[in-house]
Every structure is written in C-alpha cells, then in structure tokens.
Amino acid sequence: DGGITQSPKYLFRKEGQNVTLSCEQNLNHDAMYWYRQDPGQGLRLIYYSQIVNDFQKGDIAEGYSVSREKKESFPLTVTSAQKNPTAFYLCASTRGGQGRNSPLHFGNGTRLTVT
Amino acid sequence: GNSVTQMEGPVTLSEEAFLTINCTYTATGYPSLFWYVQYPGEGLQLLLKATKADDKGSNKGFEATYRKETTSFHLEKGSVQVSDSAVYFCALSDEYSGAGSYQLTFGKGTKLSVIP
C-alpha cells in the first residue's frame, strides 16, 4: 500500500544540535509539506515543495531547512537556531494539478524532544 | 487572509450521544472544505470533504454540509462510539501555492472524548 513514512517516531536531542527528520512517500505525489503541531495551536506550515529542487517557506520557516532532491523524499532539518523545537512534526503530500479539491495525505509524525 | 475557527474543546460525550463540532471560515475565494481526524499518536486522516455550496460530505456516520450563506461546515454524527475519540480538524483549501496545488488552512482542532 502506498503511503508516507516518517522516521523515527520519537527523537531526542540535546539543545544546540541540528537534527534531521525523514519523510518518504511512494504515492507519486508532486507536492510535499511539513507542519508543526503544538497543543492548542493546530497545524502550522513550515515549508512546502511543489516539484523537485524547489521549495518555499511557510508561516514558521525560521530555524528550519529542507531539501527536495528526489520526488519521494522531503527531509526537514531542525537547526540550533530554532528557539523552541520540541513539537510533533507532520509530513504530508498531495498530487499536484488536482485543484483545490485534492486532500492531503499525512504521515504518522515524529515527536521531537530537545532538552 | 483565510482562516478557520472551530469550537474549543475538549468535548466529552457519552456513547450514543449526538455530536456537533462547529466550524466557520473566512475565505477570499471559493474554497473546498475538509474535516480531518487525528487518533492518538498518529497523523491526520481525511474524514470527509465538500467542494461547493450545499454539498454534503459524509463518511463513517459523520456528515457536514457546506453552508456558504453562514460560512460554516459543522461536523455532526448521530450516535458516537468510544472509537470516535480523537482530535477533529476543520480545514479549507483556497490559497494557490503553484504547480496546481492549493494550501490548506487548518482550525486549531477539537478534542473529542467518548466515554462508555
């Protein structure tokens, strides 16, 4: 079955370290997204990518970086510049060209804890 | 800009009770509307959607009707089960982000707990 795989499910890091979260999809989707979820705040968009080798900042991109070298992969790096990195991170994808009716497909998330 | 407002939770219901979760939106264009559900420790799953005014989306006993005149998309279920305990997100798709894709704007989510 096709889907989105995020790994690892739980990640622990010391403050000051960069950490990379993996997101792989085998849905042949063009567009991929990273969201951050905090209690009571819903989902906030970090970065998104419509095609390989291109990506755009979302609403809260500061302290994060991404790459899109392959259609299937969209890793997110949480850098030491991110002031409050502890959160639940969700990767999503959708097929491009479907208009506004196209729903997002989500991975199961990575819970990052920085101490 | 676009925005989605959901009723604040948590909502606690007894099994077989009637559920309503209110959702209203603000959009500049003609959005599609969605309800997503998130079970504990998981990502979001699409529950239902509606793409134009007066459309009714339905799935697993849940329903929501796209009301343009009241800019609302309230989620309802006639008889909830313990397995419906989750966080529910209302969302709209209206902002074009290029290459044929649209961004979603999410509400903050409403946590539902159903007790036996």
Coordinates of C-alpha atoms in Angstrom, one line a residue:
Chain A
D1 CA 0.0 0.0 0.0
G2 CA 1.2 3.5 -0.8
G3 CA 1.7 6.0 1.9
I4 CA 4.0 8.4 3.7
T5 CA 6.7 7.1 6.1
Q6 CA 8.1 9.4 8.8
S7 CA 11.1 8.2 10.9
P8 CA 11.8 8.0 13.6
K9 CA 8.6 8.1 15.6
Y10 CA 10.4 9.6 18.7
L11 CA 13.6 11.6 18.6
F12 CA 15.5 13.1 21.5
R13 CA 18.3 15.7 21.1
K14 CA 20.4 18.0 23.2
E15 CA 20.0 21.7 22.8
G16 CA 22.4 23.2 20.2
Q17 CA 22.4 20.1 17.9
N18 CA 20.9 20.0 14.4
V19 CA 18.5 17.1 13.8
T20 CA 17.0 15.8 10.5
L21 CA 13.6 14.3 10.3
S22 CA 12.9 11.9 7.4
C23 CA 9.8 11.9 5.2
E24 CA 9.4 9.4 2.3
Q25 CA 6.3 8.9 0.1
N26 CA 5.5 6.3 -2.5
L27 CA 2.3 7.9 -3.7
N28 CA 3.9 9.5 -6.7
H29 CA 2.7 12.9 -5.3
D30 CA 4.3 16.1 -6.6
A31 CA 3.7 18.3 -3.6
M32 CA 5.1 17.7 -0.1
Y33 CA 4.6 19.7 3.1
W34 CA 6.0 19.9 6.6
Y35 CA 3.7 21.0 9.5
R36 CA 4.4 21.6 13.2
Q37 CA 1.8 20.7 15.7
D38 CA 1.7 22.1 19.2
P39 CA -1.1 21.6 21.8
G40 CA -3.9 24.1 21.3
Q41 CA -2.3 25.6 18.2
G42 CA -3.4 23.3 15.4
L43 CA -1.1 22.8 12.5
R44 CA 1.4 25.4 11.3
L45 CA 3.1 25.2 7.9
I46 CA 6.9 25.2 8.0
Y47 CA 8.0 24.5 4.3
Y48 CA 6.4 23.1 1.2
S49 CA 7.7 21.9 -2.1
Q50 CA 5.8 21.6 -5.4
I51 CA 8.5 20.0 -7.5
V52 CA 12.0 18.5 -7.2
N53 CA 14.7 21.0 -6.4
D54 CA 12.2 23.7 -5.4
F55 CA 10.6 24.6 -2.1
Q56 CA 9.0 27.6 -0.4
K57 CA 8.8 28.9 3.2
G58 CA 5.6 28.5 5.1
D59 CA 4.4 30.5 8.0
I60 CA 7.1 29.5 10.5
A61 CA 10.2 28.6 8.5
E62 CA 12.8 30.3 10.7
G63 CA 15.2 27.8 12.3
Y64 CA 14.3 25.1 9.8
S65 CA 15.7 23.9 6.4
V66 CA 14.6 21.4 3.8
S67 CA 15.7 19.8 0.6
R68 CA 13.9 18.1 -2.3
E69 CA 16.5 16.2 -4.3
K70 CA 14.1 13.4 -5.1
K71 CA 10.3 13.3 -5.7
E72 CA 9.9 10.8 -3.0
S73 CA 11.8 12.4 -0.2
F74 CA 11.5 15.7 1.7
P75 CA 13.7 15.8 4.8
L76 CA 13.4 18.5 7.4
T77 CA 16.3 19.8 9.4
V78 CA 15.6 21.5 12.7
T79 CA 18.6 23.7 13.3
S80 CA 20.0 25.0 16.6
A81 CA 18.6 28.4 15.6
Q82 CA 15.0 27.2 16.2
K83 CA 14.2 28.6 19.6
N84 CA 11.5 26.1 20.7
P85 CA 12.0 22.9 18.7
T86 CA 10.1 20.5 20.9
A87 CA 7.0 19.6 19.0
F88 CA 5.1 17.0 16.9
Y89 CA 6.2 17.2 13.2
L90 CA 3.9 16.0 10.4
C91 CA 4.8 15.5 6.8
A92 CA 2.1 15.5 4.1
S93 CA 1.8 15.2 0.4
T94 CA -0.8 15.8 -2.3
R95 CA -1.0 15.2 -6.1
G96 CA -0.4 18.4 -8.0
G97 CA -2.7 19.6 -10.6
Q98 CA -5.9 18.4 -8.8
G99 CA -7.0 21.8 -7.8
R100 CA -8.4 22.8 -4.5
N101 CA -10.3 19.5 -4.0
S102 CA -7.2 17.5 -3.5
P103 CA -6.8 16.3 0.1
L104 CA -3.5 16.0 1.9
H105 CA -2.2 12.6 2.9
F106 CA -0.2 12.6 6.2
G107 CA 2.5 10.5 7.7
N108 CA 2.2 9.4 11.4
G109 CA 4.5 12.1 12.6
T110 CA 7.8 12.4 14.5
R111 CA 7.7 13.7 18.1
L112 CA 10.9 15.6 18.7
T113 CA 12.1 16.4 22.2
V114 CA 15.0 18.8 22.8
T115 CA 16.5 19.2 26.2
Chain B
G1 CA -6.4 36.1 4.6
N2 CA -8.1 32.8 5.1
S3 CA -9.0 31.5 8.5
V4 CA -10.9 28.6 10.2
T5 CA -12.5 28.8 13.6
Q6 CA -13.5 25.7 15.5
M7 CA -15.3 25.3 18.7
E8 CA -12.9 24.9 21.6
G9 CA -12.7 21.6 23.3
P10 CA -12.4 19.3 24.9
V11 CA -15.8 17.8 24.2
T12 CA -16.8 14.8 26.3
L13 CA -19.8 12.8 25.4
S14 CA -21.4 9.5 26.5
E15 CA -21.6 6.7 24.0
E16 CA -24.5 7.0 21.5
A17 CA -24.9 10.8 22.1
F18 CA -25.3 13.2 19.3
L19 CA -22.2 15.1 18.2
T20 CA -21.8 18.6 16.7
I21 CA -18.5 20.3 16.3
N22 CA -18.9 23.8 14.9
C23 CA -16.6 25.2 12.2
T24 CA -16.8 28.6 10.5
Y25 CA -14.4 30.0 7.9
T26 CA -13.3 33.2 6.2
A27 CA -12.0 32.9 2.7
T28 CA -11.4 35.3 -0.2
G29 CA -12.4 32.9 -2.9
Y30 CA -14.5 29.7 -3.3
P31 CA -12.8 27.2 -1.0
S32 CA -13.1 23.4 -0.7
L33 CA -13.8 22.4 2.9
F34 CA -12.5 19.4 4.8
W35 CA -12.7 17.6 8.1
Y36 CA -9.7 15.6 9.2
V37 CA -9.4 13.3 12.2
Q38 CA -6.3 12.5 14.3
Y39 CA -6.2 9.5 16.5
P40 CA -3.8 9.5 19.4
G41 CA -0.1 9.3 18.3
E42 CA -1.0 9.3 14.6
G43 CA -1.1 11.7 11.7
L44 CA -4.2 13.2 10.2
Q45 CA -6.6 11.3 8.1
L46 CA -9.2 12.8 5.7
L47 CA -12.7 12.2 7.2
L48 CA -14.9 14.0 4.6
K49 CA -14.9 16.9 2.2
A50 CA -17.3 19.2 0.3
T51 CA -16.3 21.2 -2.7
K52 CA -19.1 23.6 -3.3
A53 CA -22.0 25.3 -1.6
D54 CA -24.8 23.0 -0.3
D55 CA -22.6 19.9 -0.9
K56 CA -22.8 17.3 2.0
G57 CA -19.7 15.3 2.8
S58 CA -20.2 12.1 4.7
N59 CA -18.1 9.2 5.9
K60 CA -18.3 6.6 8.8
G61 CA -21.6 8.1 10.0
F62 CA -20.2 11.7 10.1
E63 CA -21.7 14.4 8.0
A64 CA -21.0 18.1 7.2
T65 CA -22.8 20.5 4.9
Y66 CA -21.1 23.3 3.1
R67 CA -23.1 26.4 4.0
K68 CA -22.0 29.4 2.0
E69 CA -24.6 31.8 3.5
T70 CA -23.3 31.2 7.0
T71 CA -19.7 30.3 6.0
S72 CA -20.0 27.2 8.1
F73 CA -19.1 23.5 7.8
H74 CA -20.3 21.9 11.1
L75 CA -19.5 18.3 11.7
E76 CA -22.3 16.0 13.0
K77 CA -22.8 12.4 14.0
G78 CA -26.0 10.9 15.3
S79 CA -24.5 8.3 17.7
V80 CA -20.9 8.5 18.7
Q81 CA -18.8 5.5 19.8
V82 CA -15.8 5.2 22.1
S83 CA -13.7 4.6 18.9
D84 CA -14.6 8.1 17.7
S85 CA -12.4 9.6 20.4
A86 CA -9.9 11.7 18.6
V87 CA -9.0 15.3 17.6
Y88 CA -11.0 16.7 14.7
F89 CA -9.7 19.5 12.4
C90 CA -11.7 21.6 10.1
A91 CA -9.7 22.9 7.1
L92 CA -10.2 24.9 3.9
S93 CA -8.3 24.9 0.6
D94 CA -8.2 28.1 -1.2
E95 CA -4.8 29.6 -1.4
Y96 CA -3.0 28.7 -4.6
S97 CA 0.6 27.7 -4.0
G98 CA 1.7 26.9 -7.5
A99 CA 2.0 23.9 -9.8
G100 CA -1.7 23.1 -9.5
S101 CA -1.6 22.8 -5.7
Y102 CA -3.5 24.6 -3.0
Q103 CA -2.5 25.2 0.6
L104 CA -4.8 24.1 3.4
T105 CA -5.7 26.4 6.3
F106 CA -6.5 24.4 9.4
G107 CA -8.5 25.2 12.5
K108 CA -6.9 24.5 15.9
G109 CA -8.6 21.2 16.4
T110 CA -11.3 19.9 18.8
K111 CA -10.6 17.0 21.0
L112 CA -13.5 14.6 21.5
S113 CA -13.6 12.0 24.2
V114 CA -16.4 9.5 24.2
I115 CA -17.0 7.6 27.5
P116 CA -18.8 4.2 27.7

